[in-house]
């Protein structure tokens, strides 16, 4: 089973940018889909963006036009580029892989947007 490690979170001012990385323990070429989810304090975990092995992407309405998901199969890594960050983007961001019918989660990385 693949293992995922997120990185790139941190503290950023509103309007700023961050790039999150999700490094997989093996090739992601055949993984059906990978995605980014987030969970803010007191809220349920929600989908942010997904990318399939064919390169198709989906985004939550709240991040469309600001966030971009991408993947580099040579580095076994999925990225989430986040621009124009807002206070409401503050959350723990998790990477998820749909691998052989199973969901595999990373440990999460904290993103805090300050005013």
Tab-separated table of C-alpha atoms in Angstrom:
chain	number	residue	atom	x	y	z
A	1	UNK	CA	0.000	0.000	0.000
A	2	UNK	CA	1.281	3.422	-0.909
A	3	UNK	CA	2.270	5.843	1.836
A	4	UNK	CA	1.857	9.604	1.529
A	5	UNK	CA	3.784	12.453	3.130
A	6	UNK	CA	2.598	16.039	2.832
A	7	UNK	CA	4.797	19.103	3.160
A	8	UNK	CA	4.805	22.790	2.346
A	9	UNK	CA	2.316	24.109	4.842
A	10	UNK	CA	2.955	27.126	6.994
A	11	UNK	CA	1.887	30.604	7.972
A	12	UNK	CA	1.112	33.058	5.187
A	13	UNK	CA	-0.608	36.418	4.962
A	14	UNK	CA	-3.906	36.782	3.194
A	15	UNK	CA	-3.348	37.214	-0.511
A	16	UNK	CA	-0.163	35.170	-0.408
A	17	UNK	CA	0.725	31.834	-1.942
A	18	UNK	CA	1.892	28.402	-0.890
A	19	UNK	CA	2.665	25.173	-2.664
A	20	UNK	CA	1.884	21.903	-0.939
A	21	UNK	CA	3.552	18.658	-1.914
A	22	UNK	CA	2.386	15.095	-1.437
A	23	UNK	CA	5.175	12.585	-1.895
A	24	UNK	CA	4.199	8.965	-2.478
A	25	UNK	CA	6.275	5.962	-1.463
A	26	UNK	CA	5.969	4.404	-4.897
A	27	UNK	CA	4.999	5.263	-8.437
A	28	UNK	CA	1.762	7.214	-8.755
A	29	UNK	CA	1.457	6.457	-12.448
A	30	UNK	CA	-1.183	3.790	-11.918
A	31	UNK	CA	-2.967	5.296	-8.942
A	32	UNK	CA	-6.517	6.019	-10.079
A	33	UNK	CA	-6.866	9.371	-8.403
A	34	UNK	CA	-5.162	11.599	-5.892
A	35	UNK	CA	-6.571	14.559	-4.139
A	36	UNK	CA	-6.241	17.257	-1.549
A	37	UNK	CA	-8.726	17.643	1.265
A	38	UNK	CA	-8.811	20.029	4.181
A	39	UNK	CA	-10.283	20.221	7.628
A	40	UNK	CA	-10.745	23.428	9.535
A	41	UNK	CA	-11.302	23.472	13.316
A	42	UNK	CA	-14.818	22.409	14.151
A	43	UNK	CA	-15.632	21.525	10.564
A	44	UNK	CA	-15.801	18.353	8.546
A	45	UNK	CA	-13.090	17.370	6.141
A	46	UNK	CA	-13.860	18.650	2.654
A	47	UNK	CA	-12.583	18.066	-0.825
A	48	UNK	CA	-10.315	20.733	-2.269
A	49	UNK	CA	-9.090	19.262	-5.553
A	50	UNK	CA	-8.526	15.947	-7.272
A	51	UNK	CA	-6.531	14.685	-10.221
A	52	UNK	CA	-6.983	11.371	-11.996
A	53	UNK	CA	-4.311	9.216	-13.598
A	54	UNK	CA	-5.489	10.639	-16.923
A	55	UNK	CA	-4.850	14.160	-15.701
A	56	UNK	CA	-8.447	15.251	-15.260
A	57	UNK	CA	-8.943	17.684	-12.420
A	58	UNK	CA	-11.813	18.829	-10.238
A	59	UNK	CA	-11.984	21.663	-7.736
A	60	UNK	CA	-14.220	22.811	-4.952
A	61	UNK	CA	-16.097	25.955	-5.938
A	62	UNK	CA	-14.423	27.848	-3.099
A	63	UNK	CA	-10.950	27.383	-4.597
A	64	UNK	CA	-11.616	27.494	-8.341
A	65	UNK	CA	-9.377	29.987	-10.052
A	66	UNK	CA	-7.058	30.222	-7.045
A	67	UNK	CA	-5.749	26.680	-6.511
A	68	UNK	CA	-4.129	24.340	-9.016
A	69	UNK	CA	-3.524	20.631	-8.553
A	70	UNK	CA	-0.840	18.932	-10.566
A	71	UNK	CA	1.329	15.846	-10.483
A	72	UNK	CA	4.832	14.844	-11.466
A	73	UNK	CA	4.950	11.097	-12.060
A	74	UNK	CA	8.754	11.191	-12.329
A	75	UNK	CA	8.887	12.417	-8.728
A	76	UNK	CA	5.877	10.456	-7.461
A	77	UNK	CA	4.504	13.743	-6.160
A	78	UNK	CA	1.245	15.623	-6.332
A	79	UNK	CA	1.191	19.375	-5.764
A	80	UNK	CA	-1.363	21.938	-4.747
A	81	UNK	CA	-0.512	25.470	-5.733
A	82	UNK	CA	-2.541	27.911	-3.666
A	83	UNK	CA	-2.743	31.566	-4.694
A	84	UNK	CA	-4.720	34.497	-3.329
A	85	UNK	CA	-5.096	32.754	0.000
A	86	UNK	CA	-7.957	33.795	2.240
A	87	UNK	CA	-8.477	33.541	5.979
A	88	UNK	CA	-11.034	30.816	5.358
A	89	UNK	CA	-8.396	28.635	3.683
A	90	UNK	CA	-6.881	28.016	7.114
A	91	UNK	CA	-7.015	24.272	7.761
A	92	UNK	CA	-5.051	21.070	7.930
A	93	UNK	CA	-4.564	19.885	4.362
A	94	UNK	CA	-4.501	16.173	3.668
A	95	UNK	CA	-3.448	14.225	0.623
A	96	UNK	CA	-5.441	11.154	-0.359
A	97	UNK	CA	-4.803	8.399	-2.873
A	98	UNK	CA	-7.389	6.017	-4.267
A	99	UNK	CA	-5.218	2.938	-4.589
A	100	UNK	CA	-6.594	-0.480	-5.539
A	101	UNK	CA	-9.988	0.455	-4.201
A	102	UNK	CA	-8.654	1.743	-0.909
A	103	UNK	CA	-8.335	5.269	0.392
A	104	UNK	CA	-4.897	6.127	1.732
A	105	UNK	CA	-4.341	9.348	3.656
A	106	UNK	CA	-1.289	11.322	4.557
A	107	UNK	CA	-0.718	12.832	7.990
A	108	UNK	CA	-1.664	16.348	6.964
A	109	UNK	CA	0.060	19.712	6.863
A	110	UNK	CA	-1.165	22.866	8.556
A	111	UNK	CA	-1.907	25.964	6.519
A	112	UNK	CA	-2.627	29.145	8.465
A	113	UNK	CA	-3.634	32.339	6.696
A	114	UNK	CA	-3.327	35.520	8.711
A	115	UNK	CA	-4.752	38.982	8.148
